[in-house]
Coordinates of C-alpha atoms in Angstrom, one line a residue:
Chain A
M1 CA 0.1 0.0 0.0
G2 CA 2.1 2.9 -1.1
V3 CA 4.4 4.3 -3.8
R4 CA 7.5 2.6 -5.2
I5 CA 10.2 4.8 -6.7
L6 CA 11.3 3.5 -10.1
K7 CA 13.6 6.5 -11.0
G8 CA 14.5 9.1 -8.5
G9 CA 14.9 12.1 -10.9
M10 CA 17.4 14.8 -10.4
C11 CA 16.5 15.8 -6.8
T12 CA 13.2 14.5 -5.6
T13 CA 12.7 15.1 -1.9
I14 CA 9.9 14.9 0.7
Q15 CA 8.9 18.4 1.8
D16 CA 6.2 20.3 3.9
F17 CA 6.2 23.9 5.1
G18 CA 9.4 23.2 6.9
R19 CA 11.0 22.7 10.3
T20 CA 10.3 25.9 12.2
G21 CA 10.9 26.6 15.9
W22 CA 14.5 25.2 15.9
Q23 CA 16.4 27.9 14.0
N24 CA 17.9 29.2 17.2
M25 CA 19.7 25.9 17.4
G26 CA 21.0 26.1 13.9
I27 CA 18.4 23.8 12.3
R28 CA 17.4 25.0 8.8
V29 CA 13.8 25.4 8.0
C30 CA 14.0 23.6 4.6
G31 CA 10.5 22.9 3.4
V32 CA 9.1 23.5 -0.1
M33 CA 10.6 26.0 -2.5
D34 CA 7.3 27.1 -4.0
R35 CA 4.7 27.3 -1.3
R36 CA 1.9 28.3 -3.7
S37 CA 2.2 25.2 -5.9
F38 CA 2.5 23.1 -2.8
R39 CA -0.6 24.4 -1.3
I40 CA -2.6 24.1 -4.5
A41 CA -1.4 20.4 -4.8
N42 CA -2.8 19.6 -1.3
L43 CA -5.9 21.8 -1.8
L44 CA -6.9 19.7 -4.8
L45 CA -7.2 16.6 -2.6
D46 CA -8.7 18.2 0.5
N47 CA -5.4 17.3 2.3
P48 CA -4.3 19.2 5.4
E49 CA -2.4 22.4 4.4
N50 CA 0.9 21.1 5.6
E51 CA 0.7 17.4 4.3
A52 CA 4.1 16.2 3.0
V53 CA 4.5 15.9 -0.8
M54 CA 7.2 15.1 -3.2
E55 CA 9.2 18.1 -4.6
C56 CA 10.7 17.4 -8.0
T57 CA 13.5 19.4 -9.5
L58 CA 14.3 19.9 -13.2
I59 CA 14.0 16.1 -14.1
G60 CA 11.1 14.3 -12.3
P61 CA 10.9 10.8 -10.9
T62 CA 9.0 7.7 -12.1
L63 CA 6.6 6.2 -9.5
E64 CA 4.6 3.0 -9.4
F65 CA 1.6 2.9 -7.2
T66 CA 1.0 -0.3 -5.2
S67 CA -2.6 0.7 -4.2
S68 CA -5.4 3.0 -5.2
M69 CA -5.3 6.6 -4.3
I70 CA -5.9 10.1 -5.7
I71 CA -2.8 12.3 -6.6
S72 CA -2.2 15.8 -8.0
V73 CA 0.7 17.4 -9.8
T74 CA 1.3 21.1 -9.7
G75 CA 4.0 23.7 -10.3
G76 CA 6.3 23.7 -13.3
D77 CA 5.3 21.6 -16.4
F78 CA 7.2 18.3 -16.2
R79 CA 4.9 16.8 -18.9
P80 CA 3.6 14.0 -16.5
T81 CA 2.3 10.7 -18.0
L82 CA 0.2 8.0 -16.4
N83 CA 0.9 4.6 -18.0
D84 CA 2.4 6.6 -21.0
D85 CA -0.8 8.7 -21.6
P86 CA -0.5 12.5 -20.9
M87 CA -1.9 13.2 -17.4
P88 CA -3.3 16.7 -16.7
M89 CA -1.7 18.9 -14.1
Y90 CA -3.6 20.9 -11.4
T91 CA -6.2 18.1 -11.4
A92 CA -7.2 15.4 -9.0
V93 CA -6.3 12.0 -10.7
Y94 CA -7.4 8.6 -9.6
V95 CA -4.5 6.0 -9.8
T96 CA -4.6 2.3 -9.0
K97 CA -2.3 -0.6 -8.2
G98 CA 0.4 -1.0 -11.0
D99 CA -0.1 2.5 -12.5
V100 CA 3.1 4.2 -13.4
L101 CA 3.4 8.0 -13.1
R102 CA 6.4 9.3 -15.2
L103 CA 7.5 13.0 -14.9
G104 CA 9.8 14.2 -17.6
T105 CA 12.1 17.2 -17.9
A106 CA 10.7 20.6 -16.8
V107 CA 9.4 22.5 -19.9
T108 CA 8.3 25.4 -17.8
G109 CA 9.6 26.3 -14.2
R110 CA 12.0 24.1 -12.4
T111 CA 10.1 22.6 -9.5
C112 CA 6.9 20.6 -9.3
Y113 CA 4.9 18.8 -6.6
I114 CA 3.1 15.5 -6.3
A115 CA 0.5 15.3 -3.5
F116 CA -1.1 12.0 -2.3
S117 CA -4.6 11.5 -0.9
N118 CA -3.4 8.6 1.2
Y119 CA -0.5 10.7 2.7
L120 CA 3.2 9.5 2.8
Q121 CA 4.3 7.4 5.8
I122 CA 7.2 9.7 6.7
P123 CA 8.4 10.1 10.3
V124 CA 8.1 13.6 11.9
V125 CA 11.5 14.9 13.0
M126 CA 11.4 18.0 15.1
G127 CA 7.9 18.9 14.1
S128 CA 8.3 18.4 10.3
R129 CA 8.4 15.7 7.5
S130 CA 10.7 18.0 5.4
T131 CA 14.0 16.6 4.1
D132 CA 17.1 18.5 5.4
L133 CA 19.7 17.5 2.8
T134 CA 22.6 19.2 4.5
A135 CA 22.0 17.8 8.0
G136 CA 20.7 14.5 6.6
I137 CA 17.5 14.4 8.7
G138 CA 13.8 14.3 8.0
G139 CA 12.0 13.1 4.8
F140 CA 13.0 9.7 3.5
K141 CA 16.2 8.8 5.4
G142 CA 17.3 12.4 5.2
R143 CA 18.2 12.1 1.5
A144 CA 16.7 12.5 -2.0
L145 CA 14.6 9.7 -3.3
Q146 CA 16.3 6.9 -5.4
A147 CA 15.2 3.9 -7.5
G148 CA 14.1 1.1 -5.3
D149 CA 12.9 3.2 -2.4
Y150 CA 9.4 2.4 -1.2
I151 CA 7.1 4.7 0.8
E152 CA 4.1 3.4 2.5
S153 CA 0.7 5.2 2.6
R154 CA -0.1 6.5 6.0
I155 CA -3.8 5.9 5.8
K156 CA -5.6 3.1 3.9
R157 CA -8.8 4.8 2.7
R158 CA -9.5 8.1 1.0
K159 CA -9.9 6.5 -2.5
Y160 CA -12.8 8.8 -3.3
L161 CA -13.3 12.5 -2.9
P162 CA -16.6 14.4 -3.3
N163 CA -17.2 16.4 -6.5
F164 CA -14.3 14.5 -8.1
L165 CA -14.9 15.7 -11.6
S166 CA -14.7 19.4 -10.4
R167 CA -11.3 19.0 -9.1
T168 CA -9.4 20.7 -11.7
L169 CA -8.0 24.3 -11.9
P170 CA -7.3 26.3 -15.0
V171 CA -4.0 27.3 -13.6
R172 CA -1.0 27.9 -15.9
E173 CA 2.0 29.5 -14.4
F174 CA 5.7 30.0 -14.9
D175 CA 5.5 30.2 -18.7
E176 CA 7.3 33.4 -19.0
D177 CA 11.1 34.0 -19.1
H178 CA 11.2 37.0 -16.9
A179 CA 9.6 38.1 -13.6
T180 CA 9.3 41.2 -11.5
I181 CA 9.9 40.4 -7.9
R182 CA 8.5 42.7 -5.3
V183 CA 10.8 43.3 -2.3
V184 CA 10.7 44.8 1.1
M185 CA 13.9 46.8 1.5
G186 CA 16.3 46.0 4.4
P187 CA 17.2 45.0 7.0
Q188 CA 20.7 46.2 6.0
D189 CA 19.9 48.4 2.9
D190 CA 21.5 51.3 4.9
M191 CA 24.9 49.6 4.1
F192 CA 24.5 50.4 0.4
S193 CA 25.1 53.6 -1.4
R194 CA 22.3 55.6 -2.9
K195 CA 23.8 54.4 -6.3
G196 CA 23.9 50.8 -5.2
I197 CA 20.2 50.8 -4.3
E198 CA 19.3 52.5 -7.6
T199 CA 21.3 49.8 -9.5
F200 CA 19.5 47.2 -7.6
L201 CA 16.0 48.5 -8.3
N202 CA 16.5 49.7 -11.8
S203 CA 18.5 47.1 -13.6
E204 CA 17.9 43.6 -14.9
Y205 CA 19.5 40.5 -13.3
T206 CA 19.9 37.1 -14.9
V207 CA 19.4 33.8 -13.2
S208 CA 22.8 32.0 -13.2
G209 CA 23.4 28.2 -13.1
S210 CA 24.4 28.5 -9.4
F211 CA 20.9 27.6 -8.3
D212 CA 19.9 24.9 -5.8
R213 CA 17.7 24.5 -2.7
M214 CA 20.0 26.8 -0.7
G215 CA 20.0 29.8 -2.9
V216 CA 20.4 31.3 -6.4
R217 CA 23.1 33.7 -7.6
L218 CA 22.1 36.4 -10.0
D219 CA 24.3 38.0 -12.6
G220 CA 24.1 41.6 -13.5
R221 CA 25.3 45.1 -12.5
F222 CA 27.6 45.6 -9.5
I223 CA 25.7 46.8 -6.4
E224 CA 27.8 49.4 -4.6
S225 CA 28.0 49.3 -0.8
K226 CA 29.1 52.1 1.4
R227 CA 32.0 50.3 3.4
G228 CA 31.8 46.6 2.4
S229 CA 29.0 44.3 3.1
D230 CA 30.2 42.2 6.0
I231 CA 27.9 42.3 9.1
L232 CA 27.8 40.7 12.5
S233 CA 26.1 37.4 11.7
D234 CA 22.4 37.6 12.2
G235 CA 19.2 35.6 11.3
T236 CA 18.4 35.0 7.6
V237 CA 15.0 34.2 6.0
L238 CA 13.7 32.6 2.9
G239 CA 13.9 35.1 0.1
A240 CA 16.5 37.3 1.7
I241 CA 18.7 39.0 -0.9
Q242 CA 22.4 39.0 0.3
V243 CA 25.0 41.1 -1.5
P244 CA 28.5 40.0 -0.7
S245 CA 31.5 42.1 -1.7
H246 CA 31.5 40.9 -5.2
G247 CA 28.2 43.1 -5.6
K248 CA 26.1 40.5 -7.2
P249 CA 22.8 39.4 -5.3
I250 CA 22.3 35.9 -3.9
V251 CA 18.7 35.0 -3.0
L252 CA 18.5 32.7 -0.1
L253 CA 16.0 29.8 -0.6
A254 CA 14.5 27.0 1.3
D255 CA 17.7 25.3 2.6
H256 CA 19.5 28.6 3.6
Q257 CA 21.6 28.6 6.7
T258 CA 19.9 30.1 9.8
T259 CA 22.4 32.9 10.2
G260 CA 24.7 34.8 7.8
G261 CA 27.3 37.4 7.7
Y262 CA 26.5 39.3 4.5
A263 CA 24.3 42.4 4.4
K264 CA 20.7 41.8 3.1
I265 CA 19.7 44.6 0.9
A266 CA 16.0 43.5 0.7
V267 CA 13.8 40.5 1.1
A268 CA 11.4 39.1 -1.6
A269 CA 7.7 39.3 -0.8
G270 CA 6.4 35.8 0.1
T271 CA 3.8 35.9 -2.6
D272 CA 6.5 36.5 -5.3
L273 CA 8.9 33.7 -4.2
P274 CA 7.2 31.1 -6.3
K275 CA 7.9 33.2 -9.4
L276 CA 11.4 33.5 -8.4
V277 CA 12.1 29.8 -7.5
Q278 CA 10.5 28.7 -10.8
R279 CA 12.9 30.7 -12.9
R280 CA 15.2 28.9 -15.3
V281 CA 18.9 29.6 -15.9
G282 CA 19.1 32.7 -18.2
D283 CA 15.7 34.1 -17.2
H284 CA 15.6 37.8 -16.3
I285 CA 14.5 39.3 -13.0
R286 CA 13.7 42.9 -11.9
F287 CA 13.2 44.0 -8.4
Q288 CA 10.4 46.4 -7.4
R289 CA 10.2 48.1 -4.0
I290 CA 7.1 47.8 -1.9
T291 CA 6.3 48.3 1.8
V292 CA 6.0 45.6 4.4
E293 CA 2.3 46.5 4.7
E294 CA 1.8 46.1 1.0
A295 CA 3.6 42.8 1.1
Q296 CA 1.3 41.6 3.8
Q297 CA -1.7 42.8 1.8
L298 CA -0.5 40.7 -1.2
A299 CA -0.3 37.7 1.3
S300 CA -4.0 38.3 2.4
A301 CA -5.1 38.6 -1.2
E302 CA -3.4 35.3 -2.0
E303 CA -5.2 33.7 0.9
K304 CA -8.5 34.8 -0.7
E305 CA -7.5 33.5 -4.1
L306 CA -6.7 30.1 -2.6
Q307 CA -10.1 30.1 -0.8
A308 CA -11.8 30.8 -4.2
M309 CA -9.9 27.8 -5.6
R310 CA -11.1 25.7 -2.8
N311 CA -14.7 26.8 -3.4
Q312 CA -14.4 26.2 -7.1
I313 CA -13.3 22.5 -6.7
H314 CA -16.1 21.9 -4.3
R315 CA -18.8 23.0 -6.7
P316 CA -20.8 20.1 -8.1
C317 CA -19.5 19.5 -11.6
R318 CA -21.7 20.8 -14.5
E319 CA -21.9 17.5 -16.3
V320 CA -22.9 15.8 -13.0
L321 CA -25.6 18.6 -12.4
E322 CA -26.9 18.0 -15.9
C323 CA -27.1 14.3 -15.3
R324 CA -29.2 15.0 -12.2
L325 CA -31.4 17.3 -14.1
T326 CA -31.9 14.7 -16.8
A327 CA -32.5 12.0 -14.1
G328 CA -35.2 14.2 -12.5
R329 CA -36.9 14.7 -15.9
L330 CA -36.9 11.0 -16.5
K331 CA -38.3 10.4 -13.2
K332 CA -41.3 12.6 -14.1
L333 CA -41.8 10.8 -17.4
F334 CA -41.6 7.4 -15.8
P335 CA -43.2 7.7 -12.5
A336 CA -42.5 4.8 -10.0
E337 CA -44.9 2.0 -10.2
Chain B
M1 CA 15.0 48.0 32.0
T2 CA 13.5 49.4 28.9
L3 CA 16.1 49.5 26.0
N4 CA 16.0 51.8 23.1
L5 CA 15.5 49.1 20.4
T6 CA 15.7 49.4 16.7
I7 CA 13.0 47.2 15.0
V8 CA 13.2 46.8 11.2
P9 CA 11.3 44.5 8.9
E10 CA 13.2 41.5 7.4
G11 CA 10.6 40.8 4.7
D12 CA 6.9 40.2 5.3
S13 CA 7.3 37.3 7.7
A14 CA 10.2 38.4 10.1
L15 CA 11.6 41.4 11.8
L16 CA 14.9 42.2 13.2
I17 CA 15.6 43.7 16.6
R18 CA 18.9 45.4 16.5
F19 CA 21.3 46.2 19.4
E20 CA 24.6 48.0 19.4
Q21 CA 26.5 46.4 16.6
K22 CA 29.4 44.9 18.5
I23 CA 30.7 41.4 19.5
N24 CA 30.8 41.5 23.2
P25 CA 29.3 39.6 26.1
A26 CA 27.3 42.6 27.4
V27 CA 25.5 43.2 24.1
N28 CA 24.9 39.5 23.5
A29 CA 23.5 39.3 27.0
Q30 CA 20.9 41.9 26.1
V31 CA 20.0 39.9 22.9
L32 CA 19.4 36.7 25.0
A33 CA 17.5 38.6 27.7
C34 CA 15.4 40.1 24.9
M35 CA 14.7 36.6 23.4
K36 CA 13.6 35.4 27.0
A37 CA 11.3 38.4 27.3
V38 CA 9.7 37.8 23.8
R39 CA 9.2 34.1 24.6
E40 CA 7.6 35.0 27.9
M41 CA 5.1 37.4 26.2
Q42 CA 3.7 34.4 24.3
I43 CA 2.7 36.4 21.3
E44 CA 0.5 34.3 19.0
G45 CA 1.9 33.9 15.5
I46 CA 5.6 34.0 16.4
S47 CA 7.2 30.9 14.9
D48 CA 11.0 31.3 15.5
L49 CA 13.4 33.5 17.6
V50 CA 16.9 33.5 16.2
P51 CA 19.6 35.3 18.1
G52 CA 22.6 36.8 16.4
Y53 CA 25.7 38.4 18.0
A54 CA 23.9 41.7 18.4
S55 CA 20.4 41.1 17.0
L56 CA 17.3 39.0 17.5
M57 CA 15.3 37.9 14.5
V58 CA 11.6 37.3 15.2
C59 CA 9.8 35.1 12.6
Y60 CA 6.1 35.3 12.6
R61 CA 2.9 34.5 10.5
P62 CA 1.5 37.6 9.0
Q63 CA -1.9 35.9 8.7
V64 CA -2.0 35.9 12.6
I65 CA -0.2 39.2 13.3
S66 CA 0.8 42.1 11.2
Y67 CA 4.2 43.8 11.2
K68 CA 2.7 46.9 12.7
A69 CA 0.9 45.2 15.5
L70 CA 3.9 43.0 16.4
K71 CA 6.4 46.0 16.3
E72 CA 4.1 47.9 18.7
R73 CA 3.9 45.1 21.1
L74 CA 7.6 44.5 21.1
A75 CA 8.6 48.2 21.4
G76 CA 7.2 48.4 24.8
M77 CA 8.9 45.3 26.0
E78 CA 10.7 45.1 29.4
I79 CA 14.1 43.4 29.3
D80 CA 15.7 42.1 32.5
T81 CA 19.4 41.4 31.6
E82 CA 20.3 40.5 35.2
A83 CA 17.5 37.9 35.7
A84 CA 18.4 36.3 32.4
A85 CA 22.1 36.1 33.3
A86 CA 21.3 34.5 36.6
E87 CA 19.9 31.5 34.7
T88 CA 23.1 30.9 32.8
R89 CA 24.1 27.3 32.6
T90 CA 27.6 26.0 32.4
V91 CA 28.1 23.1 30.1
V92 CA 31.3 21.0 30.7
I93 CA 32.8 19.4 27.6
P94 CA 35.5 16.8 28.2
V95 CA 38.1 16.9 25.5
C96 CA 41.0 14.6 24.6
Y97 CA 43.6 17.1 23.3
G98 CA 46.3 16.3 20.7
G99 CA 47.3 13.0 19.1
E100 CA 45.0 11.5 16.6
Y101 CA 42.1 13.6 18.0
G102 CA 43.9 16.9 17.7
P103 CA 46.1 16.6 14.8
D104 CA 46.8 20.4 14.6
L105 CA 47.6 20.9 18.3
A106 CA 51.4 20.6 17.9
A107 CA 51.5 23.1 15.1
C108 CA 49.2 25.6 17.0
A109 CA 51.3 25.3 20.1
K110 CA 54.5 25.9 18.1
R111 CA 53.1 28.8 16.4
A112 CA 52.0 30.3 19.8
G113 CA 55.5 29.7 21.2
M114 CA 54.3 27.4 24.0
S115 CA 54.2 23.7 24.8
E116 CA 51.2 21.5 23.9
E117 CA 50.4 21.3 27.6
A118 CA 50.5 25.0 28.1
F119 CA 48.3 25.6 25.1
T120 CA 45.8 23.0 26.3
A121 CA 45.8 24.6 29.8
L122 CA 45.1 28.0 28.4
H123 CA 42.2 26.7 26.3
C124 CA 40.7 25.0 29.4
S125 CA 41.2 28.0 31.6
V126 CA 38.2 30.1 30.8
S127 CA 34.5 29.6 30.3
Y128 CA 33.3 30.6 26.8
P129 CA 30.0 32.4 26.3
V130 CA 27.7 30.9 23.6
Y131 CA 26.7 33.9 21.6
M132 CA 24.5 32.0 19.1
L133 CA 24.1 28.6 17.2
G134 CA 24.2 28.5 13.5
F135 CA 26.2 27.4 10.4
M136 CA 25.1 23.8 11.1
P137 CA 22.7 22.1 13.6
G138 CA 24.0 22.8 17.1
F139 CA 27.2 24.6 16.0
P140 CA 28.0 27.1 18.9
Y141 CA 29.6 30.5 18.1
L142 CA 31.8 30.9 21.1
G143 CA 33.4 34.1 22.3
G144 CA 36.3 34.8 24.6
L145 CA 39.2 32.9 23.1
D146 CA 42.5 34.0 24.7
E147 CA 44.5 36.2 22.1
R148 CA 47.5 34.0 22.6
L149 CA 45.5 31.1 21.0
V150 CA 44.3 32.8 18.0
T151 CA 45.4 30.7 15.0
P152 CA 44.5 31.4 11.3
R153 CA 42.4 28.9 9.5
L154 CA 44.1 26.2 7.4
E155 CA 44.9 27.2 3.9
T156 CA 43.4 24.0 2.6
P157 CA 40.2 23.0 4.4
R158 CA 39.7 19.3 5.3
V159 CA 37.1 17.4 3.4
K160 CA 35.8 15.6 6.4
I161 CA 36.2 16.6 10.1
P162 CA 34.7 14.1 12.5
A163 CA 31.8 15.1 14.8
G164 CA 33.0 16.3 18.2
S165 CA 36.2 17.8 17.0
V166 CA 37.2 20.9 18.9
G167 CA 39.0 23.5 16.7
I168 CA 40.2 27.0 16.4
G169 CA 39.5 29.2 13.5
G170 CA 41.0 32.7 13.7
S171 CA 39.8 34.3 16.9
Q172 CA 37.0 31.7 17.4
T173 CA 36.9 28.3 19.0
G174 CA 34.2 25.8 18.7
I175 CA 33.0 22.2 18.3
Y176 CA 31.8 20.5 15.2
P177 CA 28.4 19.0 15.9
M178 CA 28.5 16.5 12.9
D179 CA 30.9 15.3 10.3
S180 CA 31.6 18.1 7.9
P181 CA 34.2 19.7 5.8
G182 CA 36.1 22.6 7.5
G183 CA 39.2 24.8 7.7
W184 CA 39.6 25.1 11.5
N185 CA 42.7 23.8 13.2
L186 CA 41.7 20.7 15.2
I187 CA 43.2 20.6 18.7
G188 CA 41.1 17.9 20.3
R189 CA 37.8 15.9 20.2
T190 CA 35.0 15.4 22.7
P191 CA 33.3 12.0 23.1
L192 CA 30.0 13.8 23.7
K193 CA 27.5 14.2 21.0
I194 CA 26.6 17.9 21.2
Y195 CA 23.9 17.3 18.6
D196 CA 21.9 14.1 18.2
P197 CA 18.6 14.4 16.3
M198 CA 17.4 11.1 17.7
R199 CA 17.8 12.2 21.3
Q200 CA 14.9 13.6 23.4
E201 CA 16.9 16.8 23.8
P202 CA 19.0 17.0 20.5
F203 CA 21.2 19.9 21.7
L204 CA 23.6 19.9 24.6
I205 CA 24.6 23.5 24.1
H206 CA 22.0 26.5 24.0
P207 CA 22.6 30.2 23.2
G208 CA 23.5 32.0 26.4
D209 CA 25.2 29.0 28.0
L210 CA 28.8 29.0 29.1
V211 CA 31.1 26.3 27.8
R212 CA 34.0 25.0 29.7
F213 CA 36.5 22.5 28.3
V214 CA 38.1 19.9 30.6
P215 CA 41.1 17.8 29.4
V216 CA 40.7 14.0 29.6
D217 CA 43.2 11.3 28.6
E218 CA 42.4 8.7 25.9
E219 CA 41.3 6.0 28.3
E220 CA 38.7 8.4 29.9
Y221 CA 37.7 9.5 26.3
H222 CA 36.8 5.9 25.3
R223 CA 35.0 5.2 28.6
L224 CA 32.9 8.4 28.1
A225 CA 32.3 7.4 24.4
Q226 CA 30.9 4.1 25.6
E227 CA 28.6 5.8 28.0
V228 CA 27.2 8.1 25.2
L229 CA 26.4 5.1 23.1

């Protein structure tokens, strides 16, 4: 009763929102790179918000199911197939014993998520099922999935979901090769010259190949600091934009260290991080300044958007509605004997 | 005591409380007292408190509390540095110095112009304040290394340093919580696991503790190592 990994893909890990509450002990948060796609994957299956999923990077895994369940795939387009037939993304899909899900190479974005209605049997370590690759804890044996791994389902039922045919969303994201990332300036923007800040906000940066779960380096114009950019090490967050003395920004991502010694010129708004982590090498990025209040309003707006999606997938499906109407009419034509 | 705190946003889900930007025990004591005060306020929505040398990062869920509301609550906070200092624990770390456990001790001692014994005694002579943990799980940033023991990092970092290694990197001394690459000079090793994710309490050392090293011989090292298992 579970999922067998036939091929691991480039870096497929178990993730949830991450391991919070332990950062003061040097434990990294980890967790999913693209929280929006992660949440939509679970939402499609009425899973708990923080249910663990598989996060796939650039080249996806091949999985064989050993029991029936419902799955969903969201995020970048990895051209998923089920038993060699194209499988829709952003849709709840019923799979049964022996079915093979194959994810290819990312055509758009670089990360996608697979959620499971029967949940994955993964132990909780320090409050999370997320894989911490650098510390080798959490997830499946603290590492990326490999061929031959087998993950049990945590519950046996949940093979059916109400309004099953409605569980599809017309979402298509990450197609473009550029993005504008809104940022909250600081906490160390005062270490950069006026010219440095202008450069940061008014020029285009290119996504380099130095891009992993810890962070992404951007190429572009030199950001001038006032007197170097070393600071006394302090706490770092997902989306923090560090500028070391080489003057090129580094955006810290899910597996970032808990503390760091480089000045952070700004931090990306949480709602814009998915756009950032789904960028491909060579894509262009611009930064736009907003206030912390505006960033928090964007977060509230996204909550409403996700609630609307939740409502949409719980509406009875049109075809089903029409069936009922038809059945009702038939009933009148052929009254019970 | 009410301190004049600087609070700035660190994105939309964290804020940074800044103190005087200096590495010293008095400033760090304020940071840790502040962390204790914030914890005791039990503000709903706070997910993490991360001390730095001279700052405290507060991570929060903006869906639960806004930046403005959190900043207002924190600005009026009372910090009692003395009460926090009174709770300081001392963690004793037994270390087998030199030999196979401390391959760089001889070179460090020679560079400092003293015997290995004198170098070891000096390293064990003071209690080191734990300013913060970071870099890897349970890695303590210790202050207070005697100037005579300062040794530059190795030119070529080692690929694998065993867990428990005690080293000196520049003006810092510390303990590697897990096997990792690193460029510090290794002067000894402790049989204790300062980090063990499978243990009820995974971390031996917490921010704000004092760490004291005590020399043990190889026999005692092995006896302690057995106990740990």
